[in-house]
XYZ file of C-alpha atoms in Angstrom:
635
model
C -40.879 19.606 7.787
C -38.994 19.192 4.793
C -36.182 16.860 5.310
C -33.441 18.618 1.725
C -32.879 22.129 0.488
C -32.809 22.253 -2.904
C -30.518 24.560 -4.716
C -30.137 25.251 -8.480
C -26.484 24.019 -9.197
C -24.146 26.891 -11.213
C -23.325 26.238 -14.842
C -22.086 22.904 -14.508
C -22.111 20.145 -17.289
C -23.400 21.614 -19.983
C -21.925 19.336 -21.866
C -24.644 16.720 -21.516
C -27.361 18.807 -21.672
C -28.271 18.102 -17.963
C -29.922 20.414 -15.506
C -28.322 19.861 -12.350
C -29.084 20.648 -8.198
C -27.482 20.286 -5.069
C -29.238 18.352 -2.647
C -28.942 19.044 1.189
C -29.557 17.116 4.085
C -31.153 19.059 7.064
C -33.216 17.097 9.056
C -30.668 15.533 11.128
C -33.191 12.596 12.619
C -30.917 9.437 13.183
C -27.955 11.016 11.448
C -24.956 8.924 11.789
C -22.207 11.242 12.126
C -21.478 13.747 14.934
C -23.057 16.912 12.620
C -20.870 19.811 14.618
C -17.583 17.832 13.252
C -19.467 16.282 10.011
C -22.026 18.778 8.726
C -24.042 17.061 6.149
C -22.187 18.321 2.788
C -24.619 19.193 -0.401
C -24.475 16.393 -3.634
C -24.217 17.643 -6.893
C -27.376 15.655 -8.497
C -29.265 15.718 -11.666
C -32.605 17.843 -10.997
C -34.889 14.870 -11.210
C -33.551 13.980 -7.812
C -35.974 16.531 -6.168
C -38.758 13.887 -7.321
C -36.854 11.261 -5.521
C -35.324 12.464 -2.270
C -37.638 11.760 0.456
C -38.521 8.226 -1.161
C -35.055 7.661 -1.024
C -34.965 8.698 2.401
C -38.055 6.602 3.793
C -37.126 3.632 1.478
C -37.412 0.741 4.082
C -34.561 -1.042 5.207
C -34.115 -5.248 6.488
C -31.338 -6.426 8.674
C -30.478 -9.110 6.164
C -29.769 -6.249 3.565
C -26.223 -6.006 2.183
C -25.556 -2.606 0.709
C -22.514 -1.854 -0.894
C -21.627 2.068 -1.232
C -19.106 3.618 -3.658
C -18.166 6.612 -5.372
C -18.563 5.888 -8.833
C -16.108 4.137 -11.006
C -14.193 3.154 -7.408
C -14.578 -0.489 -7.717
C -15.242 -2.813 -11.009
C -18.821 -4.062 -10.170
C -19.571 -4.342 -6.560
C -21.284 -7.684 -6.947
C -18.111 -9.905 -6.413
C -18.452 -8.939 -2.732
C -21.643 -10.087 -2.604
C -21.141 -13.731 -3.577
C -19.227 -14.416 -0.537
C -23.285 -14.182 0.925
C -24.700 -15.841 -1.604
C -24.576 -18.849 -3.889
C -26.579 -17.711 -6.760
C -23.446 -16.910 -9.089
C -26.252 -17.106 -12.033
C -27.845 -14.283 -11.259
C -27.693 -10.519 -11.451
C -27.605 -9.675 -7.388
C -27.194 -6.006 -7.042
C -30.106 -3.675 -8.261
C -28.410 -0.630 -9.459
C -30.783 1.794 -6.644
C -31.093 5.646 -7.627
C -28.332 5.189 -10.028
C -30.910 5.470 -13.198
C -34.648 6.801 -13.389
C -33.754 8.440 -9.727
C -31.193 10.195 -11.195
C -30.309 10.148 -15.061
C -32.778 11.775 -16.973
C -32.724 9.957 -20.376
C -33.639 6.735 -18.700
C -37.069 5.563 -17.631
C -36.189 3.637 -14.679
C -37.524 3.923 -11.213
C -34.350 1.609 -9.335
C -36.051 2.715 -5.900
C -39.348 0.557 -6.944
C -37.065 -2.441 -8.516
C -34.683 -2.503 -5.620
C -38.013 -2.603 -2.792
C -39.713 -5.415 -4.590
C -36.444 -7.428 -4.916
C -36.038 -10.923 -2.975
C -34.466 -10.851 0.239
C -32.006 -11.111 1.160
C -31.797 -8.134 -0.831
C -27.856 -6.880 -2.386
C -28.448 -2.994 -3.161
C -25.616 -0.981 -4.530
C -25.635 2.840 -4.048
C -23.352 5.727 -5.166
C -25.458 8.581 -2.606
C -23.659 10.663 -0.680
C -24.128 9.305 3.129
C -26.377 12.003 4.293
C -28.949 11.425 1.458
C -28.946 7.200 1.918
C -32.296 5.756 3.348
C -32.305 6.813 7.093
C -33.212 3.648 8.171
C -29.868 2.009 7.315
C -28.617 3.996 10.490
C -31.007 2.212 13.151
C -31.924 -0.795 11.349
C -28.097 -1.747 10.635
C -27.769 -3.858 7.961
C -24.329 -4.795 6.402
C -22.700 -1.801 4.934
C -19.603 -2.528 2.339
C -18.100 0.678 1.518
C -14.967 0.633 -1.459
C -12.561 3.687 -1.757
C -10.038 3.849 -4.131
C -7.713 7.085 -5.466
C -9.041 10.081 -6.879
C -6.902 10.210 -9.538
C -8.020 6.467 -10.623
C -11.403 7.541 -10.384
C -11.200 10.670 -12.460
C -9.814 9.083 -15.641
C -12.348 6.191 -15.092
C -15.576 8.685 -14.319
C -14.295 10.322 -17.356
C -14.912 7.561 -19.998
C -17.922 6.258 -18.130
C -19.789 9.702 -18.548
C -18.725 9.946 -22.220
C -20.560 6.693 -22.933
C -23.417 6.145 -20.379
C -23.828 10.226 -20.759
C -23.027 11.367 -24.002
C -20.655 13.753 -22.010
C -19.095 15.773 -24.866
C -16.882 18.092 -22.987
C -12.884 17.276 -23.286
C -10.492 15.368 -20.215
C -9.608 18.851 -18.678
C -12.940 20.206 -18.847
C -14.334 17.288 -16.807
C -11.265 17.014 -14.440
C -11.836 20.626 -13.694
C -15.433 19.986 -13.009
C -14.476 17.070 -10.672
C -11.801 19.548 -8.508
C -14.768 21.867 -7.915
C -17.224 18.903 -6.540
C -19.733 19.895 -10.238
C -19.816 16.455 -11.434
C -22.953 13.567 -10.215
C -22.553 12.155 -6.895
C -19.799 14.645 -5.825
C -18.386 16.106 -3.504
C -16.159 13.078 -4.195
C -13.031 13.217 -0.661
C -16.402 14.034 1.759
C -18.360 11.034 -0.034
C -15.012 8.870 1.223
C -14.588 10.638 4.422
C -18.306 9.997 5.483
C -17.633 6.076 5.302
C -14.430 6.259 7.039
C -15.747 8.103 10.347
C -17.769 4.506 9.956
C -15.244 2.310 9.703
C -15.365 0.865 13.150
C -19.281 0.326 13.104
C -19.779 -3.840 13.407
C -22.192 -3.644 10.328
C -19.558 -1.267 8.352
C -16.666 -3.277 6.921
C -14.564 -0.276 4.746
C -12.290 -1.547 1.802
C -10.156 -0.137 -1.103
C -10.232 -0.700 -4.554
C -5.854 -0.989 -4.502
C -6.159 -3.416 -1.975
C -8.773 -5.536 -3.720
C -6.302 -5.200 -6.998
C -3.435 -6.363 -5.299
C -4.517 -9.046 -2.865
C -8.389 -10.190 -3.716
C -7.621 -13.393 -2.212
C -5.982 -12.176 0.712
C -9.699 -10.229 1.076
C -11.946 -13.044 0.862
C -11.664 -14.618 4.765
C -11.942 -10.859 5.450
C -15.501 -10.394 3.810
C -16.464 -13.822 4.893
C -15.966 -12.948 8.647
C -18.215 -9.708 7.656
C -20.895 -12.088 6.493
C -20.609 -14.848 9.525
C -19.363 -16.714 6.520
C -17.078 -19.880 6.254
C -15.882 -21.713 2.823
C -12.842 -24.214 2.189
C -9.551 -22.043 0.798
C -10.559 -24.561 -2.657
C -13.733 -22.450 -2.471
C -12.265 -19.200 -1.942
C -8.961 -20.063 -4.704
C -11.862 -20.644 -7.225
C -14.138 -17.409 -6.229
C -10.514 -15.224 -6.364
C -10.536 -16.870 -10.334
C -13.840 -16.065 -10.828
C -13.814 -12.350 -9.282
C -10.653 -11.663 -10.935
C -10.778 -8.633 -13.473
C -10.260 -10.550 -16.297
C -12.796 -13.415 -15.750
C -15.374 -10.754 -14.845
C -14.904 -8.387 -17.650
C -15.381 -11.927 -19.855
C -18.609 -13.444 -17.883
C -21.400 -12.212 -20.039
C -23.656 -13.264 -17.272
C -22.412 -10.726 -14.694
C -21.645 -7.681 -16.805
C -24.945 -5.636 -16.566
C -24.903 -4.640 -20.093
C -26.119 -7.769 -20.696
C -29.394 -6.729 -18.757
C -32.518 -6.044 -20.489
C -31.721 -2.695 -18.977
C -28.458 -1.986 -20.238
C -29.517 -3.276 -23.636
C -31.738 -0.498 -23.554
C -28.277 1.632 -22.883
C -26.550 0.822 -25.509
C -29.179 1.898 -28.212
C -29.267 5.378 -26.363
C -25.208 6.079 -25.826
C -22.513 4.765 -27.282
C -21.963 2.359 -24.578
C -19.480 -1.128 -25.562
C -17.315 -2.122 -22.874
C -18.226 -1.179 -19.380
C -15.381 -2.600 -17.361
C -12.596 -0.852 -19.160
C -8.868 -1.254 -17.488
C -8.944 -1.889 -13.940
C -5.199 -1.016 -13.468
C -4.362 0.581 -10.479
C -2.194 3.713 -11.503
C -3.816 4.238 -15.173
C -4.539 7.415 -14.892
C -0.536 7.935 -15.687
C -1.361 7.438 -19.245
C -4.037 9.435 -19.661
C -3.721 12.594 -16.833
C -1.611 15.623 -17.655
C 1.230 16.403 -15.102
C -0.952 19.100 -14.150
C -3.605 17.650 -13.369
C -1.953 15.158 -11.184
C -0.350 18.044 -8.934
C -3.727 19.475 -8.679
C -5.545 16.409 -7.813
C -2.466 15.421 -4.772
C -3.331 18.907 -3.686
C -6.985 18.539 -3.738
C -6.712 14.971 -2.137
C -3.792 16.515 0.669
C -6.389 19.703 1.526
C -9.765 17.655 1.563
C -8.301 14.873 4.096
C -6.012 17.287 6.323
C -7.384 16.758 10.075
C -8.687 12.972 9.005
C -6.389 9.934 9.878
C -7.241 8.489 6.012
C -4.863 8.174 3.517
C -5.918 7.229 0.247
C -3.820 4.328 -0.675
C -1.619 6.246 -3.689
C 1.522 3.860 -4.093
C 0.676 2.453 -7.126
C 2.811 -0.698 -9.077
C 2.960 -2.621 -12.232
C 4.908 -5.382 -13.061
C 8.979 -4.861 -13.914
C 11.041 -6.617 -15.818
C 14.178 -6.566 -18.015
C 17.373 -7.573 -19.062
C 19.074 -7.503 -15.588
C 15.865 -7.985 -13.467
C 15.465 -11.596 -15.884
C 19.006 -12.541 -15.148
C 18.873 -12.438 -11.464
C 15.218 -13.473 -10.675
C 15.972 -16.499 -8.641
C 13.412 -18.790 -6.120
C 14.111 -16.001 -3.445
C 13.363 -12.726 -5.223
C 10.591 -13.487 -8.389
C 8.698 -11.417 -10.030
C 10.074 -7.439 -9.588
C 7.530 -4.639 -9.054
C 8.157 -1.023 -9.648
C 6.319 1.141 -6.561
C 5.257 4.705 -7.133
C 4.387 7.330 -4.708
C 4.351 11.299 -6.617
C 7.964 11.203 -7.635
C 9.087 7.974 -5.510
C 10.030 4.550 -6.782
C 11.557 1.748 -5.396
C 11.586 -2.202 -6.681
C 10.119 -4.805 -4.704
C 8.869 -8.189 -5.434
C 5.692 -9.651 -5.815
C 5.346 -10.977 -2.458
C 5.813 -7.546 -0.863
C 2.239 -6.529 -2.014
C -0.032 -7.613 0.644
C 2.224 -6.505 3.177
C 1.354 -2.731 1.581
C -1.111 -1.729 3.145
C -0.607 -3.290 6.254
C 2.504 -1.431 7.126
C 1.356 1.387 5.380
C -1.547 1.864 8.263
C 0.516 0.129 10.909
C 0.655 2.025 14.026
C 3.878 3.719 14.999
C 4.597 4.187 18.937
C 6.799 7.291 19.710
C 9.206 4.554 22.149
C 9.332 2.231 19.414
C 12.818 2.080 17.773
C 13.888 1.492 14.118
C 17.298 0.690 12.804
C 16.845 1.035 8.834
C 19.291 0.232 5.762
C 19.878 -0.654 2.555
C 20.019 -4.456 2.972
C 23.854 -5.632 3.962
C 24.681 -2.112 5.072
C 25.952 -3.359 8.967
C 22.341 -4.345 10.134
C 22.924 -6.932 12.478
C 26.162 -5.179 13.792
C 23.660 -2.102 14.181
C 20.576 -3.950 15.580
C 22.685 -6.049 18.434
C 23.983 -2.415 19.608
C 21.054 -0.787 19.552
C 19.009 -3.087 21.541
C 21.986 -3.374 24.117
C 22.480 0.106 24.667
C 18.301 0.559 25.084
C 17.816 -2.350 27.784
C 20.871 -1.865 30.207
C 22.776 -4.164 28.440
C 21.125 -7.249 29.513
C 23.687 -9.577 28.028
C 22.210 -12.548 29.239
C 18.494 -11.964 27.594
C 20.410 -11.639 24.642
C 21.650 -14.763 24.831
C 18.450 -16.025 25.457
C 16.633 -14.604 22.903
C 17.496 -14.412 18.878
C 17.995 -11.308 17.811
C 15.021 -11.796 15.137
C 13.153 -12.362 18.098
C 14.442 -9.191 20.020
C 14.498 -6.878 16.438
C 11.961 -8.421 14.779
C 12.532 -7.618 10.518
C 9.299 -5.953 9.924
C 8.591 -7.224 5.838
C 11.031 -10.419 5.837
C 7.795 -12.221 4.587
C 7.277 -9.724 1.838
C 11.157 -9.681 1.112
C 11.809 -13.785 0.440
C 9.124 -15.419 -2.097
C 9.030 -18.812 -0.489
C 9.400 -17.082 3.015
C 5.997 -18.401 5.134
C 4.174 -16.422 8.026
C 2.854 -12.981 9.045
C 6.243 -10.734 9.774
C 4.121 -7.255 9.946
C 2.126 -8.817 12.369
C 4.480 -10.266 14.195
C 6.037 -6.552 15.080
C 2.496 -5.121 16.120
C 2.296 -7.546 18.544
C 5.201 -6.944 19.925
C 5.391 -5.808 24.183
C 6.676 -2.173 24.063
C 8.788 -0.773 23.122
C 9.289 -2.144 20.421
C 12.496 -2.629 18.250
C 12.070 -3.326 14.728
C 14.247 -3.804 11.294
C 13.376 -2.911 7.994
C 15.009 -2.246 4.800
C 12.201 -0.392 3.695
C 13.019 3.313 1.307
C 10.889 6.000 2.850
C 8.624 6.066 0.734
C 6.939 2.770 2.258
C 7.537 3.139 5.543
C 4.182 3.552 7.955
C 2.300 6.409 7.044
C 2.295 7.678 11.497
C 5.895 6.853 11.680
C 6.328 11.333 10.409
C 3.995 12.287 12.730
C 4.458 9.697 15.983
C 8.481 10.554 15.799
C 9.981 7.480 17.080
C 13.712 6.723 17.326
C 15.399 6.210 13.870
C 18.968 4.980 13.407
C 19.552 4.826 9.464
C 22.838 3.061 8.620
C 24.442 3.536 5.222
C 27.266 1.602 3.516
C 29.459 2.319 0.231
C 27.854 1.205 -2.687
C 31.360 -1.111 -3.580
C 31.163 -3.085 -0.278
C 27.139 -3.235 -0.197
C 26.700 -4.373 -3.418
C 29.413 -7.195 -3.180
C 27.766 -7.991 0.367
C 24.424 -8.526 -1.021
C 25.927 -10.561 -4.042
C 26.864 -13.251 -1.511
C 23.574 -13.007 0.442
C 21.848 -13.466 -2.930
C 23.980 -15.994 -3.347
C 23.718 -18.022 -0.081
C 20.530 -17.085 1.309
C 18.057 -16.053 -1.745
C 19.583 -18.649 -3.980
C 21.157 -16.911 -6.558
C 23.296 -18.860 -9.107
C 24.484 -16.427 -12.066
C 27.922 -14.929 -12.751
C 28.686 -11.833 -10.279
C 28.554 -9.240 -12.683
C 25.001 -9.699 -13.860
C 24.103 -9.199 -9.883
C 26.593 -5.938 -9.927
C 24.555 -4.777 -13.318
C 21.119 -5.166 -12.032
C 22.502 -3.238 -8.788
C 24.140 -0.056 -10.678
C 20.712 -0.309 -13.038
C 18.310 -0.228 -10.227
C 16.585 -2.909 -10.793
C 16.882 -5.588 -7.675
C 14.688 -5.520 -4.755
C 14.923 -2.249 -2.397
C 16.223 -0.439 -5.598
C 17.287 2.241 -6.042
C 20.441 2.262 -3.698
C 21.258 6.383 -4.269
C 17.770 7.369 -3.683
C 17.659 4.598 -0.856
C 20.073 6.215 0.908
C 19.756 10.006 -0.117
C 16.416 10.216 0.817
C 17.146 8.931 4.583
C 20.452 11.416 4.384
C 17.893 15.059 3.981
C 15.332 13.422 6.436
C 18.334 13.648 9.260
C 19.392 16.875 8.128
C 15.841 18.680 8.543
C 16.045 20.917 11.625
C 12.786 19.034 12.913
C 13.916 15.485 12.562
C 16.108 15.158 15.629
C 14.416 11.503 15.944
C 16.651 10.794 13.193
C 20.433 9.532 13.684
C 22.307 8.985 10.165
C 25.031 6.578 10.553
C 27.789 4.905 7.940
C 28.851 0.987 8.310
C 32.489 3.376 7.256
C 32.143 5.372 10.797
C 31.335 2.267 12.961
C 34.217 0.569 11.713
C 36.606 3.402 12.242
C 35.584 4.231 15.836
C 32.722 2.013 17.024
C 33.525 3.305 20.704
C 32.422 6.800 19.424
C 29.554 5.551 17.728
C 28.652 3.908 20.586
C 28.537 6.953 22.335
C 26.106 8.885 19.915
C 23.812 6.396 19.633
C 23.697 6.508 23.882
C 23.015 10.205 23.555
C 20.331 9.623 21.063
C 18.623 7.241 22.963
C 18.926 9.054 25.922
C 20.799 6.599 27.438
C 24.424 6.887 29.653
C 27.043 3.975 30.241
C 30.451 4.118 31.919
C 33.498 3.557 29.853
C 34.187 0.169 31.188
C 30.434 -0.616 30.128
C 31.092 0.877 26.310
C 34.457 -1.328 26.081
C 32.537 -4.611 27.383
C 30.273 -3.226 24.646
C 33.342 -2.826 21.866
C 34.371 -6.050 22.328
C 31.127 -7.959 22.103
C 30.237 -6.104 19.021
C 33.299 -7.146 17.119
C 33.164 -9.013 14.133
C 34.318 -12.795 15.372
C 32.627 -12.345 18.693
C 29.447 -11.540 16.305
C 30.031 -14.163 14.221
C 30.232 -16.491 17.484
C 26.925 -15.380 18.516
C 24.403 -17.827 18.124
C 21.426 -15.174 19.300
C 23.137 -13.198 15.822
C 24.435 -15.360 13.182
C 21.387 -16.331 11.987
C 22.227 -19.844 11.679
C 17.986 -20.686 11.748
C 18.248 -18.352 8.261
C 21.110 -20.243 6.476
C 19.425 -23.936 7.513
C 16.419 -22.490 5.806
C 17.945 -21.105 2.946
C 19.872 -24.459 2.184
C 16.216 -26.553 2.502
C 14.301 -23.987 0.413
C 16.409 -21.867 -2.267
C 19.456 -24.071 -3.073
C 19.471 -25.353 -6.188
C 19.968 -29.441 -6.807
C 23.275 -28.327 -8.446
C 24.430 -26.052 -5.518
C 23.110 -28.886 -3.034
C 25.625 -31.186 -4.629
C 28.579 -28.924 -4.720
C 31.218 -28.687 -1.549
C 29.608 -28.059 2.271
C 28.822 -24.162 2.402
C 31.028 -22.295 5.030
C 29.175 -18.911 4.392
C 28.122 -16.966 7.531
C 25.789 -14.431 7.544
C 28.245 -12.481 9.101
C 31.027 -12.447 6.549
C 34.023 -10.260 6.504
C 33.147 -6.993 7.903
C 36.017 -4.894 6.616
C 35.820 -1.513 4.789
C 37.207 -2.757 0.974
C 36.640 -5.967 0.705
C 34.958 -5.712 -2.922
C 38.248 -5.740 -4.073
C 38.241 -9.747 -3.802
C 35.238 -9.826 -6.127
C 35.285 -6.317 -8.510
C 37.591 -6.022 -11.399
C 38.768 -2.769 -12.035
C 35.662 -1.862 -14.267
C 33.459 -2.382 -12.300
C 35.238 -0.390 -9.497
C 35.160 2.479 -11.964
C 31.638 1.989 -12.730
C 30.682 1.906 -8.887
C 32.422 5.134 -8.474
C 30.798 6.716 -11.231
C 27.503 5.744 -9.504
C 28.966 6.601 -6.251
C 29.736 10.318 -7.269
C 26.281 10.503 -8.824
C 24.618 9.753 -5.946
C 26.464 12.108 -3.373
C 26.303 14.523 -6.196
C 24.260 18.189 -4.942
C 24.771 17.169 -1.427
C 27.351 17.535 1.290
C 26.599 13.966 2.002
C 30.237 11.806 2.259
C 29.830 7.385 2.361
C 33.360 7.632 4.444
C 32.396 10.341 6.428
C-alpha cells in the first residue's frame, strides 16, 4: 500500500520556474501524534519529491543519531547544537538530508545517500514536515532537537534565502502572500511548529527557540548538555558560547557550508554570497510592511488557537541615549527596548533570560499578585495583602521576611550585579502563592489572562514616584548624578520599567473590562487618605471578612513608622547589600547613610526635591497620561 498521496500543487511559485506537489502522509504505521487531534497535514514540495518519499520514509535510523529539525531559515546553522556531542569542531557535522537533490531540482544531489553512508554517530539536519520524516525515528528514538522561532523572522529571512539559493524572482509581497497560504517549500509553516511541540515532553525531544538561543546561548548550553548526557567545565562552555556566537560563526570559513565543495557548486548556479545574513531577532521591522505584520499576528493567533504555544514575539534591541547614558549606573546597565505588536517597555540587559521563563511560567488561579510601577506603595501594599489573605498571622510575619512571604518575581533580572534564580524561586513556592512584580503587562506570564488569579495593581502620581525612585536609584541601585538627569530620563521614558503612563494606563483598562473582576486598581493617593477603607476592598476582593477591631489592629500596623520598624519589611538585608555592591568608593567615604527603604510616605513630598519646572513638566506629563480616560492619580 502506498504510504503518500500525491497532489499537483495550484499555481504556486512560478517565479522560479518550479513545478511543485503536496505530499500526504496516509499510512499512519508508528505515527507519533494522536491522528484524530493531529491529522497528518500535506507539505508543499518540489515535484521531484515523489522520487524520494518512501526512501525518505524507510531511511534507517541509529539510536546514537542526533537530528536536528527546523523550519527553514528558523535557526542560523543547526550545527552549533551539535558540538555540545561532539569534539570535531573541524569538521562539517550535519549532512544537509532531503534539503537538495531530494528536493531542489537544479541540484544533482542525492542528501538521502550522503547522509546513510555518513560516520556515526551520525548529525542529520532536516526541514520535513513531521509526518513525512523517516518512520523509524518514532520507535528507534534517537535525539530529536527541534528550533522554532517567529514567523515573521522567518518570512523576511526565507525571503532572501529563496532569491539566492532559488533564483526566486517574484517581489517581498508576492512571496509573503505565498507563505500566508502554506505555497512556499516545506510549508505549512505554524503545523510544521505545532507537530514538534505536541513532542516536547518526549525524553529524546528537547524543543528550543531561535529568540531564546539569541538572547541567552550561554544560558542554553548546560541545557543541551543534559540532552546529550553531556558534562564540560563553564571555561568550556564560555569559549563554545564565543565560538557559536553569530558573529564568530558567520566569520569561521570552516563552518559556513558555502565553503563545501557543494555549496561551491551553489554559488556558480545562483547568486548566492553570504548565507548567514542578520540574525537579529525582530528584523523583519525593517523590511515587512505594516500590513503584512497584521496579517502574519493574525495568521500566527488563528493557526495556534486551541495549542498552549506561543511563539516567543517580544522582540528587543539595544537602547541608548542621552538620558539612558547619564543614569546607567552598576545597578541598571545596559537599557533594552521590548516590543510586543504595539507594546514597549525598557528593561535592562539582565532582564533577558528571565523572558522566557516568566513568559511560560505557570499561573495558579489562588496565586496572588500585587503589581506597580516600582516605588508606587509596594511594600505598604504587599504587607496588607498577605495579612488580610492568611488570618492575619502576625507572628509568621514576624518570622518570615516579607521577600520571603511575597517573593519579587524578576528582582534578579531588575539589579545587574543581583545573583540567583528569583523566577524560580516563585514557582517553587507552597500555594498559594503571593508574588511581586513591577512588570508592564505586556511581560507578564502568558496563563496569568486565562488562569485569572487575584491582581491588586497599585498606582502612584508621577511627582511622588519619580522622586521616590530617584532616592532608590540613589541608595539602592547606586546612582550618583544630579536629580534632574534621573527626573529627565523618567519624563523621556527611558529608565527601566519605562514607560510610566503606559505602565500604569494599561493596568487602569484591564480593571475596567467587564470580565476582569480578578483585577483591583488601587492609588498609593487612596491608601493614604483612608487606608481603613482600602482595607476593606481589598477584604472583599479576596473574599476575605475581618471585624473592625481586626481592620484597626490592621491600620495601625500598616502605618508608616510601625513599617519602617518592621524588620520582616524594611528591607534592611537590601540596603546592606546595596552598600557592599553598588556604592561607589566616593559615596562609601561620604557621611553614614540613614536612608530607609521606607522613606517618607506622604502624598507631596516631591516638593523637597522638584523645582517649580520640573513640577510643571510632571504635570504636563501627568495630564498626558490621564488624557482620553476617566482615569484620576488622586482618585
Amino acid at each position: 500500500m502506498a504510504s503518500f498521496t500525491f497532489t499537483d500543487a495550484p499555481d504556486d511559485l512560478s517565479e522560479t520556474g518550479a513545478r511543485n506537489i503536496l505530499v500526504q502522509l496516509t499510512d499512519l504505521t508508528d505515527y507519533p501524534l494522536d491522528a484524530s487531534r493531529n491529522l497528518p497535514a500535506p507539505m508543499f514540495v518540489s515535484t521531484k519529491y515523489r522520487t524520494y518519499a518512501e526512501q525518505v520514509r524507510d531511511f534507517q535510523v541509529y539510536e546514537d543519531d542526533v537530528w536536528i529539525v527546523t523550519y527553514p531559515k528558523s535557526v542560523f546553522l543547526s550545527k552549533r547544537n551539535c558540538y555540545v556531542n561532539s569534539k570535531k569542531k573541524n569538521k562539517i557535522l550535519t549532512p544537509y538530508l532531503y534539503r537538495f537533490g531530494a528536493i531542489a531540482d537544479r541540484f544533482p544531489i542525492n542528501a538521502i545517500i550522503n547522509a546513510a553512508a555518513t560516520e556515526r554517530p551520525r548529525q542529520i539536519k532536516s526541514h520535513l514536515l513531521l509526518p513525512l520524516l523517516p518512520r523509524h525515528l518514532w520507535t528507534v528514538k534517537p535525539r530529536i532537537i527541534y528550533v522554532a522561532r517567529n514567523p515573521k523572522d522567518v518570512a523576511v529571512s526565507y525571503f532572501h534565502h529563496c532569491q539566492t539559493l532559488v533564483n526566486y524572482r517574484g517581489n517581498r509581497g508576492a512571496f509573503f502572500e505565498d507563505l500566508l497560504n502554506d505555497r512556499v517549500t516545506f510549508s505549512p509553516m505554524i503545523q510544521h511548529v505545532l507537530n514538534f511541540w505536541a513532542l516536547k515532553d518526549e525524553q529524546n525531544v528537547l524543543f528550543l527557540t531561535y529568540e531564546s538561543m539569541k538572547r541567552d546561548l550561554r544560558g542554553i548550553l548546560p541545557k543541551v548538555c543534559q540532552f546529550f548526557n553531556k558534562s564540560y567545565t563553564d571555561e568550556q562552555l564560555d569559549e563554545l558560547a564565543v565560538h557559536l556566537s553569530f558573529n564568530e560563526m558567520k566569520s569561521n570559513k570552516i563552518l559556513l557550508p558555502i565553503n563545501t565543495k557543494r555549496f561551491n557548486m551553489l554559488g556558480k548556479l545562483t547568486n548566492l554570497k553570504v548565507f548567514m545574513r542578520k540574525g537579529i531577532v525582530g528584523d523583519y521591522r525593517n523590511e515587512m510592511p505594516e500590513e503584512y505584520i497584521r496579517r502574519f499576528d493574525q495568521f500566527v493567533a488563528e493557526q495556534t488557537a486551541g495549542s498552549d504555544f506561543k511563539f516567543e514575539m517580544i522582540h528587543y534591541e539595544k537602547y541608548s541615549n542621552e538620558y539612558t547614558d547619564r543614569i546607567d549606573c552598576p545597578g541598571t546597565e545596559k537599557h533594552y527596548r521590548l516590543t510586543r505588536a504595539n507594546q514597549w517597555c525598557i528593561m535592562i540587559e539582565k532582564f533577558l533570560p528571565l523572558l522566557n521563563p516568566i513568559q511560560r511560567m505557570p499561573v495558579y488561579e489562588d496565586d496572588v499578585w500585587v503589581i506597580t510601577f516600582p516605588k508606587c506603595g509596594t511594600t505598604w501594599t504587599q504587607e496588607m495583602v498577605w495579612l488580610l489573605n492568611n488570618g492575619l498571622d502576625y507572628a509568621r510575619a514576624r518570622k518570615q521576611t516579607l521577600e520571603e512571604r511575597f517573593p519579587f518575581l524578576e528582582l534578579s533580572g531588575a539589579l545587574s550585579l543581583m545573583d540567583g534564580d528569583s523566577v524560580g524561586r516563585v514557582q517553587d513556592l507552597r500555594r498559594p502563592r503571593h508574588i511581586k512584580c513591577h512588570l508592564p503587562v505586556m511581560l507578564l506570564p502568558e496563563a496569568i489572562r486565562s488562569v485569572r488569579p487575584k491582581i491588586i495593581y497599585v498606582s502612584r502620581n508621577p511627582k511622588d514616584a519619580a522622586t521616590s525612585f530617584y532616592h532608590h536609584y540613589r541608595n539602592i541601585v547606586g546612582y550618583d548624578g544630579p536629580r534632574e538627569h534621573f527626573f529627565d530620563a523618567f519624563l523621556n521614558d527611558s529608565l527601566i520599567y519605562a514607560p510610566f503612563s503606559e505602565h500604569v494606563r494599561a493596568y487602569w483598562e484591564w480593571s475596567q473590562q467587564p470580565s476582569a473582576d480578578n483585577c483591583l486598581f488601587l492609588t498609593y493617593e487612596q491608601m493614604k487618605r483612608d487606608l481603613r477603607g482600602v482595607i476593606g476592598k481589598v477584604s472583599s476582593f479576596l473574599g476575605k471578612r475581618y471585624t473592625t477591631t481586626e481592620v484597626v489592629q490592621l491600620e495601625k500596623h500598616l502605618s508608616v513608622e510601625s513599617m519602617r520598624n518592621n524588620k520582616s519589611c524594611n528591607m534592611e538585608d537590601l540596603l546592606e547589600w546595596a552598600r557592599n555592591t553598588t556604592y561607589s568608593e566616593e559615596r562609601k567615604k561620604l557621611t553614614k547613610n540613614n536612608f530607609q527603604f521606607i522613606r517618607s510616605g506622604t502624598v507631596g513630598s516631591y516638593r523637597k526635591d522638584m523645582d517649580d519646572e520640573y513640577i510643571q513638566r510632571f504635570e504636563e506629563y501627568e495630564r498626558a497620561t490621564t488624557d482620553g480616560t476617566d482615569f484620576d492619580f488622586f482618585f
